[in-house]
Amino acid sequence: MKYTEFEIISHFFKKNQKIDKNQIKGIGDDSALIKVPKNNILAISTDTLAEDTHFFKNINPQDLAYKAIAVNLSDLAAMGALPKWATLSITMPKANQKWLKLFSTSFFQTLNKYNINLIGGDTNRGHLSVTLSVYGLLQKNSTLLRSNAKKDDLIYVTGSLGESGAGLLLLQKKISVKNIKIRNFLIKKHLRPIPRVNEGTILNKIANAAIDISDGLISDLGHILKSSQCGANINLNKMPISKILKNNFTSKDYFNWALHSGEDYELCFTISKDQISKLNAAIKEKLIKCTCIGYITSVEKGFTLTKNKYEIVFQKKGFDHFSF
Ligand code: ADP
Ligand code: MG
């Protein structure tokens, strides 16, 4: 049986939609209608995953659905927002029922895990591409901007860095590891990054600035520095690199992946020293796992990296030409 556009929407997407109290209209009219609760701000973020650019042709539909949601939630997490709703624009070459079933099952499993409702979208024919928009809520006084880092703030990152980069190189067959468990672990880090949603909602009350690491620490921290007109000193010896990377690759490789390869989807944030006790309390309660990797300096000091007490002056003049 061949599905029409409307049958696809109804069978694979509308059927699974849930309604919440702020939702006046979901899927099925010309637009969704959402009531933003008093004293809240609506945070909106959108990201596209396109075949050959963001994923390989043979990606399985479950991984694609998961990652479309994860990368978007990571952006909301970096603003400290709690995700509530999503819209899905999907373009595909044909209406393959088996593919759509696998995609939509994984899609709703992931949305449900984060209590997000699908409220609309668009369905088209063409090269495979998935654009997801997510909508989240923030208390009025708790935004987490890139532009609010302050001199002497400490710089932290959540989780560990570089594993997603290694996973991508494994998928591309540019590197190899013998141990199949390690190989699968690293590939999973690439295909199924965990968005730091809960961490974002903790940080929005205590951190000054944040960004999610989608393009590598150097590039993404660079955005904070540029927006906040600051410099930074990063201690490479403190970088959170997992034992798996340390035991299986050279330090040149894992530092390179941690600094430059993207898609870890960890949060990089800056926090003033007088808020550290609150952060430590959250760490102690296991609400957040993070590592201090450096501190914010004045803009004149530029972006410096230290390793074994040597200083690499990395960028002095602004942050447009990141190459080293
Ligand atoms: P219109 O032609 O008015 O833009 P559509 O025919 O594109 O409307 O969509 C009809 C309804 O189905 C709308 O509410 C739209 O938001 C929803 N919709 C379309 N595609 C999807 C999808 N892939 N997932 C969820 N909702 C969808
Ligand atoms: Mg439409």
Short mmCIF file of C-alpha atoms and ligand atoms in Angstrom, two decimals:
data_model
loop_
_atom_site.label_atom_id
_atom_site.label_comp_id
_atom_site.label_asym_id
_atom_site.label_seq_id
_atom_site.Cartn_x
_atom_site.Cartn_y
_atom_site.Cartn_z
CA MET A 1 0.00 0.00 0.00
CA LYS A 2 1.24 3.45 -0.91
CA TYR A 3 0.75 6.21 1.64
CA THR A 4 -0.25 9.74 0.66
CA GLU A 5 1.29 12.73 2.44
CA PHE A 6 -1.73 13.02 4.72
CA GLU A 7 -1.72 9.33 5.53
CA ILE A 8 1.97 9.56 6.48
CA ILE A 9 1.24 12.48 8.80
CA SER A 10 -1.74 10.79 10.35
CA HIS A 11 -0.31 7.28 10.62
CA PHE A 12 3.23 7.95 11.74
CA PHE A 13 3.06 11.33 13.49
CA LYS A 14 -0.40 12.64 14.44
CA LYS A 15 -1.44 9.31 15.93
CA ASN A 16 1.30 9.52 18.55
CA GLN A 17 0.90 13.11 19.56
CA LYS A 18 0.23 14.05 23.17
CA ILE A 19 -1.49 17.14 24.50
CA ASP A 20 -0.43 19.27 27.45
CA LYS A 21 -2.12 22.10 29.28
CA ASN A 22 -0.34 24.92 27.45
CA GLN A 23 -1.18 23.47 24.07
CA ILE A 24 -4.25 25.07 22.52
CA LYS A 25 -3.78 23.37 19.13
CA GLY A 26 -1.33 20.69 17.99
CA ILE A 27 -1.07 18.76 14.72
CA GLY A 28 -4.02 19.18 12.38
CA ASP A 29 -4.61 22.88 11.81
CA ASP A 30 -2.68 25.51 9.88
CA SER A 31 -0.45 26.22 12.83
CA ALA A 32 0.02 25.01 16.36
CA LEU A 33 -1.06 27.32 19.19
CA ILE A 34 0.87 27.43 22.45
CA LYS A 35 0.24 29.47 25.57
CA VAL A 36 3.48 30.69 27.17
CA PRO A 37 3.03 30.60 30.97
CA LYS A 38 3.35 33.86 32.89
CA ASN A 39 6.91 34.92 33.76
CA ASN A 40 8.34 32.46 31.26
CA ILE A 41 10.34 33.02 28.10
CA LEU A 42 9.94 30.78 25.05
CA ALA A 43 13.31 29.45 23.79
CA ILE A 44 13.29 28.31 20.15
CA SER A 45 15.95 26.35 18.34
CA THR A 46 16.14 24.56 15.00
CA ASP A 47 18.65 22.25 13.32
CA THR A 48 18.72 20.33 10.07
CA LEU A 49 20.33 16.96 9.47
CA ALA A 50 20.88 16.39 5.74
CA GLU A 51 22.10 13.22 4.04
CA ASP A 52 25.80 13.28 3.08
CA THR A 53 26.34 16.50 5.05
CA HIS A 54 25.34 15.35 8.53
CA PHE A 55 24.87 11.62 8.19
CA PHE A 56 25.78 8.77 5.86
CA LYS A 57 23.33 7.41 3.31
CA ASN A 58 22.91 4.10 5.11
CA ILE A 59 22.21 5.57 8.59
CA ASN A 60 19.55 3.60 10.35
CA PRO A 61 16.29 5.52 10.86
CA GLN A 62 16.36 5.02 14.64
CA ASP A 63 19.74 6.73 14.95
CA LEU A 64 18.64 9.54 12.63
CA ALA A 65 15.49 10.24 14.66
CA TYR A 66 17.43 10.16 17.92
CA LYS A 67 20.16 12.47 16.72
CA ALA A 68 17.76 15.02 15.21
CA ILE A 69 16.23 15.40 18.67
CA ALA A 70 19.50 15.25 20.62
CA VAL A 71 21.27 18.02 18.69
CA ASN A 72 18.30 20.33 19.11
CA LEU A 73 17.90 19.61 22.80
CA SER A 74 21.57 20.34 23.25
CA ASP A 75 20.97 23.89 21.97
CA LEU A 76 18.10 24.41 24.39
CA ALA A 77 20.23 22.98 27.21
CA ALA A 78 22.93 25.55 26.42
CA MET A 79 20.33 28.28 27.04
CA GLY A 80 19.18 26.59 30.24
CA ALA A 81 15.70 25.99 28.81
CA LEU A 82 13.42 23.05 29.59
CA PRO A 83 12.22 21.50 26.30
CA LYS A 84 8.44 21.22 25.90
CA TRP A 85 7.39 21.03 22.24
CA ALA A 86 8.79 20.12 18.83
CA THR A 87 7.92 20.48 15.15
CA LEU A 88 9.31 18.11 12.54
CA SER A 89 9.95 18.88 8.90
CA ILE A 90 10.88 15.70 7.06
CA THR A 91 11.87 15.30 3.42
CA MET A 92 12.35 11.82 2.02
CA PRO A 93 12.75 10.28 -1.42
CA LYS A 94 9.83 7.88 -0.99
CA ALA A 95 7.28 6.83 1.62
CA ASN A 96 8.93 3.61 2.77
CA GLN A 97 6.61 2.27 5.46
CA LYS A 98 9.17 0.11 7.19
CA TRP A 99 11.61 3.03 7.34
CA LEU A 100 8.90 5.43 8.59
CA LYS A 101 7.81 2.98 11.26
CA LEU A 102 11.36 2.60 12.60
CA PHE A 103 11.95 6.35 12.38
CA SER A 104 8.73 7.35 14.13
CA THR A 105 9.08 4.72 16.87
CA SER A 106 12.55 5.93 17.81
CA PHE A 107 11.42 9.54 17.37
CA PHE A 108 8.54 9.24 19.86
CA GLN A 109 10.55 7.11 22.28
CA THR A 110 13.13 9.90 22.46
CA LEU A 111 10.55 12.70 22.65
CA ASN A 112 8.70 10.87 25.43
CA LYS A 113 11.90 10.38 27.38
CA TYR A 114 12.21 14.15 27.60
CA ASN A 115 8.46 14.85 27.96
CA ILE A 116 8.28 16.73 24.68
CA ASN A 117 5.13 16.91 22.55
CA LEU A 118 5.17 16.98 18.76
CA ILE A 119 2.88 19.84 17.75
CA GLY A 120 3.30 20.10 13.98
CA GLY A 121 5.56 19.84 11.00
CA ASP A 122 5.84 19.45 7.29
CA THR A 123 6.23 16.40 5.05
CA ASN A 124 7.89 16.54 1.63
CA ARG A 125 9.49 14.45 -1.09
CA GLY A 126 13.18 14.96 -1.94
CA HIS A 127 16.66 14.08 -0.68
CA LEU A 128 16.50 12.71 2.85
CA SER A 129 16.66 15.54 5.36
CA VAL A 130 15.21 16.09 8.82
CA THR A 131 14.68 19.54 10.31
CA LEU A 132 13.53 19.65 13.87
CA SER A 133 12.55 22.72 15.84
CA VAL A 134 12.25 22.58 19.58
CA TYR A 135 10.54 24.99 21.92
CA GLY A 136 11.43 25.26 25.58
CA LEU A 137 10.61 27.36 28.61
CA LEU A 138 12.84 29.47 30.80
CA GLN A 139 12.12 31.52 33.90
CA LYS A 140 12.36 35.20 33.00
CA ASN A 141 15.48 35.87 35.08
CA SER A 142 17.47 32.77 34.23
CA THR A 143 18.75 33.03 30.66
CA LEU A 144 22.16 31.58 29.92
CA LEU A 145 23.72 33.67 27.15
CA ARG A 146 27.01 33.35 25.28
CA SER A 147 27.62 37.03 25.91
CA ASN A 148 27.71 37.06 29.70
CA ALA A 149 31.12 35.54 30.57
CA LYS A 150 33.09 37.74 33.00
CA LYS A 151 36.82 38.10 33.64
CA ASP A 152 38.00 35.62 36.32
CA ASP A 153 35.04 33.27 35.75
CA LEU A 154 36.07 29.62 35.86
CA ILE A 155 35.51 27.63 32.65
CA TYR A 156 33.98 24.16 32.90
CA VAL A 157 32.91 21.44 30.51
CA THR A 158 30.45 18.66 31.25
CA GLY A 159 31.26 14.99 30.60
CA SER A 160 34.29 14.17 28.48
CA LEU A 161 35.50 15.40 25.10
CA GLY A 162 36.77 13.84 21.91
CA GLU A 163 34.97 10.50 21.86
CA SER A 164 32.39 11.54 19.30
CA GLY A 165 35.20 12.70 17.02
CA ALA A 166 36.89 9.32 17.36
CA GLY A 167 33.56 7.60 16.64
CA LEU A 168 33.13 9.58 13.44
CA LEU A 169 36.64 8.65 12.25
CA LEU A 170 35.88 5.00 12.99
CA LEU A 171 32.70 5.20 10.90
CA GLN A 172 34.71 6.84 8.12
CA LYS A 173 37.34 4.06 8.45
CA LYS A 174 40.04 6.69 8.93
CA ILE A 175 41.16 5.08 12.20
CA SER A 176 40.65 1.64 13.65
CA VAL A 177 40.55 -0.11 17.02
CA LYS A 178 40.72 -3.87 17.43
CA ASN A 179 38.44 -4.19 20.43
CA ILE A 180 34.87 -4.34 19.14
CA LYS A 181 33.35 -3.13 22.42
CA ILE A 182 35.51 -0.01 22.39
CA ARG A 183 34.75 0.55 18.73
CA ASN A 184 30.99 0.32 19.37
CA PHE A 185 31.23 2.55 22.43
CA LEU A 186 32.94 5.33 20.46
CA ILE A 187 30.57 5.02 17.51
CA LYS A 188 27.63 5.23 19.91
CA LYS A 189 29.10 8.43 21.34
CA HIS A 190 28.91 9.84 17.84
CA LEU A 191 25.49 8.52 16.86
CA ARG A 192 23.75 8.88 20.20
CA PRO A 193 25.14 11.93 22.02
CA ILE A 194 23.33 12.72 25.27
CA PRO A 195 22.00 16.27 25.40
CA ARG A 196 22.73 17.86 28.80
CA VAL A 197 19.16 18.94 29.42
CA ASN A 198 19.01 18.57 33.21
CA GLU A 199 22.46 20.10 33.56
CA GLY A 200 21.29 23.15 31.58
CA THR A 201 18.37 23.72 33.91
CA ILE A 202 20.73 23.62 36.90
CA LEU A 203 23.30 25.89 35.28
CA ASN A 204 20.77 28.56 34.29
CA LYS A 205 20.59 29.62 37.92
CA ILE A 206 24.32 29.64 38.67
CA ALA A 207 26.45 29.98 35.50
CA ASN A 208 27.18 33.21 33.64
CA ALA A 209 27.52 31.95 30.07
CA ALA A 210 27.19 28.64 28.22
CA ILE A 211 27.38 27.02 24.81
CA ASP A 212 27.02 23.46 23.64
CA ILE A 213 30.06 21.89 22.00
CA SER A 214 28.96 21.01 18.50
CA ASP A 215 32.00 22.27 16.56
CA GLY A 216 34.83 21.52 19.00
CA LEU A 217 35.84 23.27 22.22
CA ILE A 218 38.13 25.82 20.55
CA SER A 219 35.51 26.99 18.12
CA ASP A 220 32.60 26.97 20.57
CA LEU A 221 34.42 28.54 23.51
CA GLY A 222 35.64 31.03 20.91
CA HIS A 223 32.01 32.07 20.37
CA ILE A 224 31.60 32.79 24.09
CA LEU A 225 34.84 34.81 24.10
CA LYS A 226 33.82 36.80 21.06
CA SER A 227 30.31 37.52 22.34
CA SER A 228 31.54 38.38 25.83
CA GLN A 229 34.64 40.32 24.69
CA CYS A 230 36.93 38.21 26.88
CA GLY A 231 40.02 36.05 26.63
CA ALA A 232 40.60 32.60 28.14
CA ASN A 233 43.32 30.39 29.48
CA ILE A 234 42.74 26.66 29.10
CA ASN A 235 44.90 24.08 30.88
CA LEU A 236 45.22 21.11 28.55
CA ASN A 237 46.33 18.89 31.44
CA LYS A 238 42.86 19.31 32.93
CA MET A 239 40.90 18.39 29.81
CA PRO A 240 38.37 15.63 30.54
CA ILE A 241 39.63 12.86 28.29
CA SER A 242 38.25 9.37 28.94
CA LYS A 243 40.44 6.41 29.80
CA ILE A 244 39.19 4.77 26.62
CA LEU A 245 40.78 7.50 24.50
CA LYS A 246 43.92 7.66 26.64
CA ASN A 247 44.47 3.91 26.51
CA ASN A 248 43.88 3.47 22.80
CA PHE A 249 45.18 6.56 21.02
CA THR A 250 48.11 8.99 21.09
CA SER A 251 47.85 12.22 23.06
CA LYS A 252 48.25 14.15 19.82
CA ASP A 253 45.11 12.46 18.50
CA TYR A 254 42.91 12.77 21.55
CA PHE A 255 43.84 16.38 22.28
CA ASN A 256 43.15 17.17 18.66
CA TRP A 257 39.70 15.52 18.82
CA ALA A 258 38.85 17.10 22.16
CA LEU A 259 39.76 20.57 20.94
CA HIS A 260 38.70 20.50 17.33
CA SER A 261 36.27 17.77 16.45
CA GLY A 262 32.63 18.46 17.01
CA GLU A 263 29.51 16.70 18.06
CA ASP A 264 30.34 15.90 21.66
CA TYR A 265 27.29 17.95 22.62
CA GLU A 266 28.70 18.61 26.06
CA LEU A 267 28.17 22.03 27.63
CA CYS A 268 30.98 24.53 28.09
CA PHE A 269 30.10 27.14 30.70
CA THR A 270 31.65 29.94 32.72
CA ILE A 271 30.80 30.58 36.33
CA SER A 272 31.88 33.22 38.81
CA LYS A 273 33.84 32.04 41.84
CA ASP A 274 31.10 33.06 44.27
CA GLN A 275 28.74 30.49 42.69
CA ILE A 276 31.18 27.57 42.88
CA SER A 277 29.79 26.23 46.16
CA LYS A 278 26.37 25.81 44.47
CA LEU A 279 28.00 24.02 41.55
CA ASN A 280 29.93 21.75 43.92
CA ALA A 281 26.69 20.90 45.73
CA ALA A 282 25.11 19.88 42.40
CA ILE A 283 28.20 17.81 41.54
CA LYS A 284 28.01 16.12 44.93
CA GLU A 285 24.36 15.25 44.39
CA LYS A 286 25.38 13.76 41.01
CA LEU A 287 23.12 16.20 39.18
CA ILE A 288 26.01 17.27 36.98
CA LYS A 289 29.41 15.88 36.04
CA CYS A 290 31.86 18.56 34.98
CA THR A 291 35.51 19.58 35.02
CA CYS A 292 37.18 22.97 35.45
CA ILE A 293 39.54 23.47 32.49
CA GLY A 294 40.56 27.10 32.83
CA TYR A 295 39.46 30.64 33.45
CA ILE A 296 38.28 33.76 31.65
CA THR A 297 40.81 36.57 31.15
CA SER A 298 40.61 40.05 29.68
CA VAL A 299 40.24 40.30 25.91
CA GLU A 300 43.80 41.63 25.52
CA LYS A 301 45.22 38.36 26.86
CA GLY A 302 43.64 36.43 23.95
CA PHE A 303 43.02 32.72 23.94
CA THR A 304 45.89 30.74 25.45
CA LEU A 305 46.40 27.05 26.07
CA THR A 306 48.86 25.77 28.67
CA LYS A 307 50.29 22.27 28.82
CA ASN A 308 52.88 21.09 31.32
CA LYS A 309 53.41 24.75 32.27
CA TYR A 310 54.25 25.74 28.66
CA GLU A 311 51.99 28.34 27.17
CA ILE A 312 50.76 28.18 23.62
CA VAL A 313 49.49 31.59 22.58
CA PHE A 314 46.72 30.46 20.44
CA GLN A 315 44.88 33.51 19.29
CA LYS A 316 45.44 37.10 20.25
CA LYS A 317 43.44 39.17 17.86
CA GLY A 318 39.87 38.01 17.91
CA PHE A 319 38.37 34.75 16.99
CA ASP A 320 37.76 34.65 13.27
CA HIS A 321 40.68 32.56 12.08
CA PHE A 322 40.87 29.41 14.11
CA SER A 323 43.59 27.27 12.63
CA PHE A 324 46.38 25.60 14.45
P1 ADP B 1 -0.37 23.12 5.37
O1 ADP B 1 -0.53 22.64 3.97
O2 ADP B 1 -1.48 23.96 5.89
O3 ADP B 1 1.00 23.65 5.66
P2 ADP B 1 0.22 20.45 6.01
O4 ADP B 1 -0.61 19.67 5.09
O5 ADP B 1 1.66 20.65 5.67
O6 ADP B 1 -0.50 21.81 6.28
O7 ADP B 1 0.13 19.80 7.45
C1 ADP B 1 -1.10 19.47 8.04
C2 ADP B 1 -0.91 19.35 9.54
O8 ADP B 1 -0.03 18.29 9.80
C3 ADP B 1 -0.30 20.59 10.16
O9 ADP B 1 -0.85 20.74 11.46
C4 ADP B 1 1.16 20.25 10.27
O10 ADP B 1 1.77 20.94 11.32
C5 ADP B 1 1.12 18.74 10.50
N1 ADP B 1 2.28 18.01 9.97
C6 ADP B 1 2.71 17.90 8.69
N2 ADP B 1 3.80 17.12 8.60
C7 ADP B 1 4.09 16.72 9.87
C8 ADP B 1 5.09 15.91 10.45
N3 ADP B 1 6.04 15.31 9.72
N4 ADP B 1 5.06 15.73 11.79
C9 ADP B 1 4.11 16.33 12.55
N5 ADP B 1 3.14 17.08 12.06
C10 ADP B 1 3.12 17.28 10.74
MG MG B 2 2.74 22.64 5.20
#
